[in-house]
Coordinates of C-alpha atoms in Angstrom, one line a residue:
M2 CA 106.5 18.0 134.6
K3 CA 104.3 18.2 137.7
E4 CA 100.9 19.9 137.6
D5 CA 102.0 22.7 140.0
E6 CA 105.0 23.4 137.8
L7 CA 102.8 23.6 134.7
T8 CA 100.6 26.0 136.5
R9 CA 103.5 28.2 137.4
V10 CA 104.7 28.2 133.8
G11 CA 101.3 29.1 132.5
L12 CA 100.9 32.0 135.0
G13 CA 104.4 33.2 134.2
D14 CA 103.5 33.4 130.5
L15 CA 100.4 35.3 131.4
V16 CA 102.2 37.8 133.5
N17 CA 104.9 38.3 130.9
M18 CA 102.3 38.7 128.0
P19 CA 102.0 42.5 128.3
K20 CA 105.8 42.9 128.2
R21 CA 106.0 40.7 125.1
I22 CA 103.2 42.7 123.4
L23 CA 104.9 46.0 124.4
S24 CA 108.2 44.7 123.1
A25 CA 106.7 43.7 119.8
L26 CA 105.0 47.1 119.4
T27 CA 108.0 49.2 120.4
G28 CA 111.6 49.4 119.6
P29 CA 113.7 50.0 116.5
I30 CA 113.0 48.5 113.1
P31 CA 116.4 46.9 112.3
V32 CA 117.0 46.9 108.5
T33 CA 120.3 46.7 106.8
R34 CA 121.7 49.3 104.4
S35 CA 120.9 47.0 101.4
Q36 CA 117.4 46.4 102.7
A37 CA 116.7 50.1 103.2
I38 CA 117.8 50.9 99.7
G39 CA 115.9 48.0 98.2
V40 CA 112.6 48.7 99.9
S41 CA 112.8 52.5 99.3
E42 CA 113.6 52.1 95.6
R43 CA 110.7 49.6 95.0
L44 CA 108.2 51.8 96.7
S45 CA 109.4 54.8 94.7
A46 CA 109.2 52.7 91.5
V47 CA 105.6 51.9 92.3
T48 CA 105.0 55.7 92.6
A49 CA 106.6 56.3 89.2
L50 CA 104.7 53.4 87.6
T51 CA 101.4 54.6 89.0
S52 CA 101.9 58.2 88.0
S53 CA 102.8 57.3 84.4
L54 CA 99.9 54.9 84.0
E55 CA 97.6 57.7 85.4
Y56 CA 98.9 60.2 82.9
L57 CA 98.6 57.9 80.0
A58 CA 95.1 57.0 81.0
Q59 CA 94.2 60.8 81.0
R60 CA 95.9 61.7 77.7
K61 CA 93.0 64.0 76.8
Q62 CA 94.3 66.4 79.4
F63 CA 97.3 66.9 77.1
R64 CA 95.1 68.3 74.4
R65 CA 93.4 71.6 73.8
G66 CA 91.0 72.3 76.7
G67 CA 92.8 70.0 79.1
L68 CA 94.4 71.0 82.3
N69 CA 97.9 70.0 81.0
H70 CA 97.6 71.4 77.5
W71 CA 101.2 72.5 77.0
P72 CA 100.7 75.4 74.6
T73 CA 98.4 77.0 77.2
M74 CA 100.7 76.2 80.2
A75 CA 103.8 77.3 78.4
R76 CA 102.7 81.0 78.4
G77 CA 103.4 81.1 82.2
V78 CA 106.8 79.4 82.0
Q79 CA 109.7 81.6 82.8
G80 CA 113.5 80.9 82.6
P81 CA 116.4 81.0 80.2
P82 CA 115.6 80.3 76.5
V83 CA 117.5 76.9 76.7
F84 CA 115.3 75.8 79.6
R85 CA 112.1 76.8 77.7
K86 CA 113.3 75.0 74.5
L87 CA 114.0 71.9 76.5
L88 CA 110.6 72.0 78.1
N89 CA 108.9 72.5 74.7
A90 CA 110.7 69.5 73.3
I91 CA 109.8 67.3 76.3
S92 CA 106.2 68.5 76.2
R93 CA 105.3 67.4 72.7
E94 CA 102.6 64.7 73.1
K95 CA 104.6 62.0 71.4
V96 CA 107.8 62.7 73.5
T97 CA 105.7 62.9 76.7
T98 CA 104.0 59.6 75.9
G99 CA 107.3 57.9 75.0
L100 CA 108.9 59.0 78.3
H101 CA 106.0 57.7 80.3
V102 CA 106.2 54.3 78.5
A103 CA 109.9 54.2 79.3
R104 CA 109.2 55.0 82.9
I105 CA 106.6 52.2 83.2
T106 CA 109.2 49.8 81.8
V107 CA 111.9 50.9 84.1
G108 CA 109.6 51.0 87.1
A109 CA 108.4 47.5 86.4
G110 CA 112.0 46.3 86.1
L111 CA 112.9 47.8 89.5
L112 CA 110.2 45.7 91.1
L113 CA 112.1 42.6 90.2
P114 CA 114.5 41.1 92.8
G115 CA 118.1 41.8 92.7
Q116 CA 120.9 44.1 93.7
A117 CA 122.6 44.9 90.4
R118 CA 124.2 48.3 89.8
W119 CA 122.0 48.9 86.7
R120 CA 119.2 49.5 89.2
G121 CA 121.0 52.7 90.1
A122 CA 120.8 54.0 86.5
G123 CA 117.1 53.0 86.5
N124 CA 116.5 55.0 89.7
L125 CA 118.3 58.0 88.3
F126 CA 116.3 57.8 85.1
L127 CA 113.1 57.9 87.1
G128 CA 114.3 60.8 89.1
V129 CA 115.5 62.9 86.1
T130 CA 112.3 62.2 84.1
T131 CA 110.1 63.0 87.1
A132 CA 111.8 66.3 87.4
A133 CA 111.7 67.0 83.6
L134 CA 108.0 66.1 83.3
Y135 CA 107.0 68.0 86.5
P136 CA 106.4 71.4 84.7
R137 CA 104.6 69.4 82.0
H138 CA 102.2 68.0 84.6
R139 CA 101.8 71.0 86.8
Y140 CA 98.2 69.9 87.7
G141 CA 97.8 66.6 89.4
T142 CA 101.1 66.0 91.2
D143 CA 99.9 66.8 94.7
G144 CA 103.4 66.9 96.0
S145 CA 104.2 63.2 95.5
D146 CA 106.5 63.9 92.6
Q147 CA 108.9 66.1 94.7
V148 CA 109.3 63.2 97.2
S149 CA 109.8 60.7 94.4
I150 CA 112.6 62.9 92.9
L151 CA 114.4 62.9 96.3
V152 CA 114.2 59.2 96.9
Q153 CA 114.9 58.1 93.3
T154 CA 117.9 60.3 93.0
A155 CA 119.3 59.2 96.4
T156 CA 118.8 55.5 95.8
G157 CA 120.2 55.8 92.3
M158 CA 123.4 57.4 93.6
A159 CA 123.6 54.9 96.4
R160 CA 123.3 52.0 94.0
L161 CA 126.0 53.3 91.8
S162 CA 128.4 54.0 94.6
T163 CA 130.7 51.4 95.9
R164 CA 131.5 53.2 99.2
P165 CA 129.3 52.3 102.2
Q166 CA 130.1 55.7 103.6
T167 CA 128.6 57.5 100.6
Q168 CA 125.5 55.2 100.7
D169 CA 125.0 56.0 104.4
A170 CA 125.3 59.7 103.7
L171 CA 122.6 59.5 101.1
L172 CA 120.4 57.5 103.4
W173 CA 120.9 60.0 106.2
Y174 CA 120.0 62.8 103.8
V175 CA 116.7 61.3 102.8
A176 CA 115.9 60.4 106.4
L177 CA 116.5 64.0 107.6
Q178 CA 114.4 65.3 104.8
A179 CA 111.6 63.0 105.9
N180 CA 111.9 64.2 109.4
A181 CA 111.9 67.8 108.2
S182 CA 108.8 67.3 106.0
Y183 CA 106.7 65.9 108.9
L184 CA 108.1 68.4 111.4
I185 CA 107.5 71.5 109.3
S186 CA 104.1 70.3 108.2
G187 CA 103.0 69.8 111.7
W188 CA 104.3 73.0 113.2
M189 CA 102.8 75.0 110.2
K190 CA 99.5 73.4 111.0
L191 CA 99.8 74.7 114.6
L192 CA 99.8 78.3 113.2
G193 CA 96.3 77.8 111.9
R194 CA 93.1 77.8 114.1
T195 CA 91.4 74.8 112.5
W196 CA 94.0 72.2 113.5
K197 CA 94.2 73.5 117.1
D198 CA 90.4 73.5 117.5
A199 CA 90.2 70.2 115.7
T200 CA 87.8 71.4 112.9
A201 CA 90.4 70.8 110.2
L202 CA 89.4 67.1 109.6
S203 CA 85.8 67.8 109.0
G204 CA 86.6 70.9 106.9
I205 CA 88.9 68.9 104.6
M206 CA 86.4 66.0 104.3
R207 CA 83.6 68.4 103.1
T208 CA 85.7 69.9 100.2
R209 CA 85.3 68.9 96.6
S210 CA 89.0 68.3 95.9
Y211 CA 89.9 66.1 98.8
G212 CA 86.6 65.5 100.6
H213 CA 84.9 62.2 101.4
E214 CA 81.2 62.5 102.3
P215 CA 80.9 59.3 104.4
T216 CA 84.0 60.3 106.5
F217 CA 82.6 63.9 106.8
E218 CA 79.3 62.4 108.2
L219 CA 81.3 60.3 110.7
T220 CA 83.2 63.4 111.9
K221 CA 79.8 65.1 112.6
K222 CA 78.4 62.0 114.3
Y223 CA 81.5 61.4 116.5
P224 CA 83.0 64.8 117.1
K225 CA 85.1 63.7 120.1
A226 CA 86.7 60.9 118.1
A227 CA 87.3 63.4 115.2
K228 CA 88.9 65.8 117.6
H229 CA 91.2 63.1 119.0
L230 CA 92.1 61.9 115.5
T231 CA 92.9 65.5 114.4
H232 CA 95.1 66.2 117.4
G233 CA 96.7 62.8 116.9
V234 CA 97.8 63.6 113.4
L235 CA 99.1 66.9 114.6
A236 CA 101.1 65.2 117.3
L237 CA 102.5 62.6 114.9
E238 CA 103.8 65.3 112.6
C239 CA 105.1 67.7 115.2
L240 CA 106.9 64.9 117.2
F241 CA 108.0 62.6 114.3
P242 CA 111.8 63.0 115.2
V243 CA 111.2 61.2 118.5
V244 CA 112.0 58.0 116.5
Y245 CA 115.6 58.8 117.3
L246 CA 115.1 59.1 121.1
A247 CA 115.5 56.4 123.7
G248 CA 117.5 54.0 121.4
G249 CA 114.8 54.1 118.7
R250 CA 112.2 52.7 121.1
L251 CA 109.4 54.7 119.5
A252 CA 110.4 54.0 115.9
R253 CA 107.9 51.2 115.4
P254 CA 104.7 53.0 116.6
V255 CA 105.7 56.3 115.0
I256 CA 106.6 54.9 111.6
A257 CA 103.6 52.5 111.6
S258 CA 101.3 55.4 112.5
A259 CA 102.8 57.5 109.7
G260 CA 102.2 54.6 107.3
V261 CA 98.6 54.2 108.4
F262 CA 98.1 58.0 108.0
H263 CA 99.2 57.9 104.4
V264 CA 97.2 54.8 103.6
A265 CA 94.1 56.5 105.1
N266 CA 94.8 59.6 103.0
G267 CA 95.1 57.4 99.9
L268 CA 91.8 55.7 100.6
V269 CA 89.8 58.7 101.8
M270 CA 91.3 61.7 100.0
G271 CA 92.2 60.0 96.8
L272 CA 95.9 60.6 97.3
G273 CA 97.0 57.2 96.2
R274 CA 100.5 58.2 95.1
F275 CA 101.1 59.7 98.5
V276 CA 101.1 56.3 100.1
T277 CA 104.1 54.9 98.2
A278 CA 105.8 58.3 97.8
F279 CA 106.1 59.1 101.5
T280 CA 106.4 55.6 102.8
S281 CA 109.4 55.2 100.5
M282 CA 111.3 57.4 102.9
H283 CA 110.4 55.3 106.0
P284 CA 113.0 52.5 105.4
M285 CA 115.8 55.1 105.5
V286 CA 114.3 56.5 108.7
A287 CA 114.2 53.0 110.2
Y288 CA 117.8 52.3 109.2
T289 CA 119.2 55.6 110.6
S290 CA 117.1 55.4 113.9
T291 CA 118.3 51.9 114.8
P292 CA 121.1 52.1 117.5
R293 CA 124.6 51.3 116.3
A294 CA 124.8 48.5 118.8
H295 CA 122.4 46.5 116.7
P296 CA 124.2 44.0 114.4
S297 CA 122.2 45.1 111.3
V298 CA 123.6 48.6 111.4
A299 CA 126.9 48.0 113.2
D300 CA 129.0 49.4 110.3
R301 CA 126.8 52.4 109.6
D302 CA 128.6 55.7 109.1
D303 CA 126.9 58.5 111.0
R304 CA 129.3 61.3 110.0
F305 CA 126.8 62.9 107.7
L306 CA 124.6 63.6 110.7
F307 CA 127.4 65.6 112.4
V308 CA 128.3 67.3 109.1
G309 CA 124.7 68.2 108.6
A310 CA 124.5 69.6 112.2
A311 CA 127.6 71.7 111.5
L312 CA 126.2 73.0 108.3
L313 CA 122.9 73.7 110.0
A314 CA 124.7 75.7 112.7
G315 CA 126.6 77.6 110.1
A316 CA 123.4 78.3 108.1
A317 CA 121.8 79.5 111.3
S318 CA 124.7 81.8 112.0
V319 CA 124.5 83.3 108.5
A320 CA 120.7 83.6 108.8
G321 CA 121.2 85.5 112.1
V322 CA 123.7 87.9 110.6
V323 CA 121.5 88.6 107.5
A324 CA 118.4 89.1 109.8
A325 CA 120.4 91.6 112.0
Q326 CA 121.6 93.5 108.9
R327 CA 118.0 93.7 107.6
R328 CA 116.7 94.8 111.0
M329 CA 119.3 97.6 111.1
R330 CA 118.4 98.7 107.6
T331 CA 114.7 98.7 108.5
L332 CA 115.2 100.7 111.7
E333 CA 117.6 103.3 110.3
G334 CA 115.1 104.8 107.8
W335 CA 116.1 107.2 105.0
P336 CA 118.8 109.9 105.5
H337 CA 116.0 112.5 105.7
S338 CA 113.8 110.6 108.1
S339 CA 112.5 112.3 111.3
Y340 CA 110.7 111.1 114.4
L341 CA 107.7 112.2 116.4
T342 CA 106.3 110.8 119.7
T343 CA 102.5 110.5 119.9
R344 CA 100.2 110.8 122.9
H345 CA 100.3 107.0 123.3
G346 CA 104.1 107.0 123.6
N347 CA 104.6 105.5 120.1
E348 CA 107.5 106.9 118.1
L349 CA 106.7 107.4 114.4
Q350 CA 109.3 107.6 111.7
Y351 CA 108.3 109.9 108.9
Q352 CA 109.6 111.6 105.7
R353 CA 108.5 115.1 104.7
S354 CA 108.7 117.2 101.5
E355 CA 107.5 120.8 101.9
G356 CA 106.5 121.2 98.2
D357 CA 107.2 124.2 96.1
N358 CA 104.1 126.2 97.1
P359 CA 103.4 126.6 100.9
A360 CA 99.9 127.8 100.1
L361 CA 99.0 124.4 98.7
P362 CA 97.9 121.4 101.0
V363 CA 100.2 118.7 102.3
L364 CA 99.4 115.1 101.4
V365 CA 99.8 112.6 104.3
F366 CA 100.0 109.0 103.1
V367 CA 98.6 106.2 105.2
N368 CA 99.8 102.7 104.3
G369 CA 97.7 99.5 104.4
L370 CA 98.0 96.4 106.5
A371 CA 101.5 94.8 106.5
S372 CA 102.6 97.3 103.9
T373 CA 105.3 100.0 103.8
S374 CA 105.3 103.7 103.2
E375 CA 107.6 103.1 100.2
H376 CA 104.7 101.4 98.5
F377 CA 103.6 105.0 97.6
A378 CA 106.9 105.8 95.9
W379 CA 105.6 106.0 92.4
I380 CA 102.7 108.2 93.4
T381 CA 104.7 110.5 95.6
E382 CA 107.3 110.8 92.8
K383 CA 104.6 111.8 90.4
I384 CA 103.2 114.4 92.8
T385 CA 106.4 116.0 93.9
Q386 CA 107.8 116.2 90.4
E387 CA 104.7 117.6 88.7
S388 CA 103.0 119.8 91.4
G389 CA 103.8 122.1 94.3
Y390 CA 102.0 120.0 96.9
G391 CA 103.9 118.9 100.0
V392 CA 104.1 115.2 100.9
V393 CA 104.4 113.3 104.2
T394 CA 104.9 109.5 104.4
Y395 CA 105.2 107.6 107.7
A396 CA 105.3 104.2 109.2
R397 CA 102.7 103.2 111.7
A398 CA 103.8 102.1 115.1
G399 CA 105.7 98.8 114.8
Y400 CA 106.5 99.2 111.1
A401 CA 109.9 100.2 109.7
G402 CA 111.7 102.5 112.2
S403 CA 108.6 103.4 114.1
K404 CA 108.4 102.1 117.7
Y405 CA 105.3 100.6 119.2
R406 CA 105.5 101.6 122.9
S407 CA 101.9 101.9 124.0
T408 CA 101.0 99.9 127.1
A409 CA 97.2 99.9 126.6
P410 CA 95.4 97.1 124.6
Y411 CA 95.7 98.0 120.9
C412 CA 92.6 99.4 119.0
L413 CA 92.3 101.2 115.7
A414 CA 91.6 104.4 117.6
E415 CA 95.2 104.4 118.7
S416 CA 96.5 104.4 115.1
V417 CA 94.0 107.2 114.3
D418 CA 95.3 109.2 117.3
D419 CA 98.9 108.7 116.1
L420 CA 97.9 109.9 112.6
V421 CA 96.3 113.0 114.0
D422 CA 99.3 113.7 116.3
L423 CA 101.6 113.3 113.3
V424 CA 99.6 115.8 111.3
R425 CA 99.5 118.4 114.1
G426 CA 103.2 118.0 114.8
V427 CA 104.5 117.9 111.2
V428 CA 102.2 120.1 109.1
P429 CA 102.6 123.9 109.7
E430 CA 99.6 125.4 111.5
G431 CA 97.2 127.0 109.0
R432 CA 98.3 124.7 106.1
K433 CA 95.6 122.4 104.7
V434 CA 96.0 118.6 104.7
V435 CA 94.8 115.9 102.4
L436 CA 94.9 112.3 103.7
V437 CA 95.7 109.6 101.2
G438 CA 95.0 106.0 102.4
H439 CA 95.4 102.7 100.8
S440 CA 93.4 99.7 101.9
L441 CA 93.2 99.8 105.8
G442 CA 94.9 103.2 105.5
G443 CA 91.8 104.6 103.8
D444 CA 89.6 103.6 106.7
L445 CA 92.1 105.1 109.2
A446 CA 92.0 108.3 107.2
R447 CA 88.2 108.3 107.3
R448 CA 88.2 107.9 111.1
A449 CA 90.9 110.6 111.6
A450 CA 88.7 113.1 109.7
A451 CA 86.5 113.7 112.8
N452 CA 89.5 115.1 114.7
M453 CA 91.1 117.1 112.0
G454 CA 88.7 120.0 111.9
E455 CA 89.0 122.7 109.3
Q456 CA 92.6 121.7 108.6
L457 CA 91.4 118.7 106.6
Q458 CA 90.8 119.6 103.0
G459 CA 90.1 116.2 101.5
I460 CA 90.7 112.4 101.6
V461 CA 91.9 110.2 98.8
Y462 CA 90.8 106.6 99.1
L463 CA 93.0 104.1 97.2
D464 CA 91.0 100.8 97.0
S465 CA 90.0 101.5 100.5
S466 CA 88.7 99.1 103.2
H467 CA 85.1 99.6 104.2
P468 CA 84.3 98.9 107.9
D469 CA 81.3 96.7 106.9
E470 CA 83.2 94.6 104.3
L471 CA 83.6 91.5 106.5
N472 CA 79.8 91.4 107.0
R473 CA 78.8 92.2 103.5
S474 CA 81.4 90.7 101.3
N475 CA 81.5 86.9 101.2
Q476 CA 84.9 87.0 99.6
Q477 CA 86.4 89.3 102.2
N478 CA 84.8 87.2 105.0
K479 CA 86.3 84.0 103.6
A480 CA 89.7 85.6 103.2
A481 CA 89.9 86.9 106.7
E482 CA 91.1 83.6 108.3
S483 CA 93.7 83.1 105.6
V484 CA 95.0 86.6 106.2
A485 CA 95.4 85.9 109.9
A486 CA 97.1 82.6 109.1
L487 CA 99.5 84.4 106.8
M488 CA 100.4 87.0 109.5
N489 CA 101.0 84.2 112.1
T490 CA 103.1 82.1 109.7
M491 CA 105.2 85.0 108.5
A492 CA 105.8 86.4 112.0
R493 CA 106.7 83.0 113.6
S494 CA 108.8 81.9 110.6
L495 CA 110.8 85.1 110.6
H496 CA 111.3 84.9 114.4
A497 CA 112.7 81.5 113.8
G498 CA 115.3 83.0 111.4
L499 CA 113.8 81.7 108.2
G500 CA 113.8 85.1 106.5
I501 CA 117.0 84.2 104.6
L502 CA 114.9 81.6 102.7
L503 CA 112.3 84.2 101.4
A504 CA 112.5 84.9 97.7
R505 CA 112.1 88.4 96.5
P506 CA 108.4 88.7 95.5
D507 CA 107.5 89.8 91.9
W508 CA 105.7 93.0 93.1
L509 CA 108.9 94.1 94.8
E510 CA 110.7 94.3 91.4
A511 CA 108.0 96.6 90.1
L512 CA 108.8 99.3 92.8
P513 CA 111.4 102.0 92.0
A514 CA 114.9 100.6 92.2
S515 CA 115.9 102.9 95.0
C516 CA 113.2 101.4 97.3
R517 CA 113.6 97.7 96.7
T518 CA 116.4 96.9 99.2
R519 CA 114.7 98.8 102.0
V520 CA 111.3 97.3 101.3
F521 CA 112.6 93.8 101.2
A522 CA 114.4 94.4 104.5
Q523 CA 111.0 95.3 106.0
Y524 CA 109.2 92.4 104.3
T525 CA 111.7 89.9 105.8
D526 CA 111.5 91.6 109.3
A527 CA 109.2 89.9 111.8
R528 CA 108.2 93.4 113.2
L529 CA 106.2 94.2 110.1
W530 CA 104.2 91.0 110.4
E531 CA 103.8 91.3 114.2
A532 CA 102.3 94.8 113.6
G533 CA 100.1 93.4 110.9
R534 CA 99.0 90.6 113.1
R535 CA 98.2 93.0 116.0
E536 CA 96.2 95.3 113.7
W537 CA 94.3 92.5 111.8
A538 CA 93.1 90.9 115.1
V539 CA 91.5 94.2 116.0
V540 CA 90.3 95.0 112.5
Q541 CA 88.3 91.7 112.4
Q542 CA 86.7 92.4 115.7
E543 CA 85.8 96.1 115.0
F544 CA 84.7 95.5 111.4
R545 CA 82.4 92.6 112.4
D546 CA 80.8 94.8 115.1
F547 CA 80.2 97.7 112.7
D548 CA 76.6 98.9 112.8
G549 CA 76.4 99.7 109.1
T550 CA 76.2 103.5 109.3
L551 CA 79.0 105.7 107.8
P552 CA 79.0 109.2 109.4
A553 CA 79.2 112.1 107.1
V554 CA 82.7 113.6 106.5
D555 CA 82.9 117.3 105.8
A556 CA 85.8 117.2 103.2
H557 CA 86.4 116.7 99.6
A558 CA 87.0 113.1 98.4
L559 CA 88.5 111.1 95.6
V560 CA 87.7 107.3 95.7
I561 CA 89.9 105.3 93.4
S562 CA 89.0 101.6 93.0
A563 CA 91.1 98.9 91.3
Q564 CA 89.2 97.3 88.5
Q565 CA 90.2 93.8 89.4
T566 CA 89.0 94.3 93.0
V567 CA 85.5 95.4 92.0
D568 CA 85.3 92.9 89.1
R569 CA 85.9 90.0 91.5
D570 CA 83.6 91.3 94.1
P571 CA 80.9 93.8 93.0
E572 CA 80.0 94.4 96.6
Q573 CA 83.3 96.3 96.9
L574 CA 82.2 98.8 94.3
L575 CA 79.0 99.4 96.2
M576 CA 80.9 100.0 99.4
H577 CA 83.3 102.4 97.6
N578 CA 80.3 104.3 96.3
E579 CA 79.1 104.6 99.9
I580 CA 82.4 106.0 100.9
A581 CA 82.1 108.7 98.2
E582 CA 78.4 109.4 99.2
M583 CA 79.3 110.1 102.9
H584 CA 81.4 113.1 101.6
R585 CA 78.7 114.5 99.3
A586 CA 77.4 117.9 100.4
E587 CA 77.0 121.4 99.1
G588 CA 80.4 122.8 98.1
R589 CA 82.1 119.5 98.3
Y590 CA 84.1 118.1 95.4
V591 CA 83.7 114.3 95.2
E592 CA 84.9 112.0 92.5
S593 CA 84.9 108.2 92.0
V594 CA 87.3 106.5 89.6
V595 CA 87.9 102.9 88.6
L596 CA 91.5 102.3 87.5
E597 CA 91.3 100.0 84.5
G598 CA 93.5 96.8 84.8
A599 CA 94.8 97.5 88.3
D600 CA 94.4 95.2 91.2
H601 CA 94.6 95.9 94.9
D602 CA 98.4 95.9 95.1
S603 CA 99.5 96.9 91.6
L604 CA 97.5 100.1 92.1
L605 CA 100.6 101.2 94.0
T606 CA 103.4 98.9 92.9
S607 CA 103.0 99.1 89.1
A608 CA 104.6 102.2 87.6
R609 CA 101.8 102.5 85.0
F610 CA 98.9 102.2 87.4
A611 CA 100.5 104.2 90.2
T612 CA 101.5 107.0 87.9
E613 CA 97.9 107.2 86.6
A614 CA 96.7 107.2 90.2
G615 CA 99.1 110.1 90.9
R616 CA 97.7 112.0 87.9
Q617 CA 94.2 111.5 89.2
I618 CA 95.2 112.7 92.6
V619 CA 96.8 115.9 91.2
A620 CA 93.7 116.6 89.0
F621 CA 91.5 116.1 92.1
L622 CA 93.5 118.4 94.2
D623 CA 93.4 121.1 91.5
G624 CA 89.7 120.6 91.4
T625 CA 89.3 121.0 95.2
Q626 CA 91.4 124.3 94.9
A627 CA 89.0 125.6 92.3
A628 CA 86.0 124.5 94.3
D629 CA 87.2 126.3 97.5
T630 CA 88.3 129.5 95.7
P631 CA 84.7 131.0 95.3
Q632 CA 84.1 130.4 99.0
V633 CA 87.2 132.3 99.9
R634 CA 86.1 135.2 97.7
V635 CA 82.6 135.3 99.2
T636 CA 84.2 135.4 102.7
E637 CA 86.5 138.3 101.7
E638 CA 83.6 140.3 100.2
A639 CA 81.4 139.7 103.3
G640 CA 84.3 141.1 105.4
Q641 CA 84.5 144.2 103.4

């Protein structure tokens, strides 16, 4: 070959070098069905092998005082008797040890080469025992066991099946689960502030559980790099399904990046089992993202994808119908509900009971943040059945059937004005009023007092918020961000139609049976969480700007604190005492009570605690009547 020809060849190779590099780094990862199953099962076998070796190395945790001491953990286990008996049998130390030894043996066997069908039985054994031992090892799984159960069960069934169509359906199932896990994880991170402002990485690295001091120091030293890395992780998770676009052209960089991400987590955060657990799903993603035109997947059956899409569409339709029914139930209110429009244009839905004695005050109940008026059901039932006092419950603008129509930027003063307008429009002129507020509702009642004049007889504070709590209580300050994240997560999830997936919370079952369906409809309605999110954003701002001075309130007061609230945070008791003190004056009846055993929510939802709170309220009201009677008599004598 001549010299000039050699030169042209060399230059051609140099020009084509970037294309070759790009071609090597991009494109699908062609693996056959058999290869995908084989690699996935071996990675999952390593996860099972590692976890069983770890548990056997920490057998002291099975014994008294250990995190996984079964007699202690069993107290919190719920379920049918047969289920509990089975768990008790599995959780005996000798049985647990025997199962782990068997898992180590099977896991080691699955690492051997071969395609025999017995491997399917081995995979199923690992999947079943992982699920059976999961309650036994509640502490220390870190989520890797759930992924292992998925992969081991799917590979086991695929090995035992002789139909390629069934095997492909199982591979598609795991691949879609992998996509969902990354996608949901990423978009849930977007709901929080720390991932968007890129402080999440440094925050995690400084924790005791998953932190790594050298990495934390690096995030402080190189903040721009840490920011890019944080946003890169976020983009990887949120956009993981792009592996299926453009003929799988992005499969290699995305799957490789995910693998590096899990290896880094294993090295830095100590999540070693995460590496093999999550990467065991990647071969199935590679198999399903390779175009059918490639010889390695030419016989792949993709019908499961279309079946899954149809099922998803059907589930979305059902979720939409359920959400619509719940919205209608939320808006319709009770048969005796009425409506009032406030000065801000908000339309409030309320329920009123006149009481047996029109000479006695009317109690107006103000609910807390992201709560319902039905939360007061046990207390109002106690009061209406055993006294002659009138009762009014209502939903703030945006809650239940109340409409938020104000066009001005929201502030707490707007909710206070709505409360005052409600009282003036609903309570007959000349009849006294007692405001009863729980949590944020207590502070709204306190603020409304300035505009109630002589009509206000008293205020009952039920584990009330204090406007200085975010400044004085370290616990409240730390919880503020998680409350905001909860509001965002719930609102966006419910807007996305995921309300059908919400389980009925335990506290709901403690409410009166007649309220449960309606309260659950509100709980699964995005409007409640949107209203809570709107209120909490303003609460944080106004509470942090509070100057520390509580103005005096010329009314009687009862301050009921939940014992668990003040035990966990003694500063709360001091602030509740300050609320009581701002009412103290000559002729004022002021009481403070700590309700033994109650927490912030069970104070209302538990029949026992709420009934006791209702008894305390009735006793307080009787006391205020007695305190006001001498003043009435003196006034009458002076008039004569």
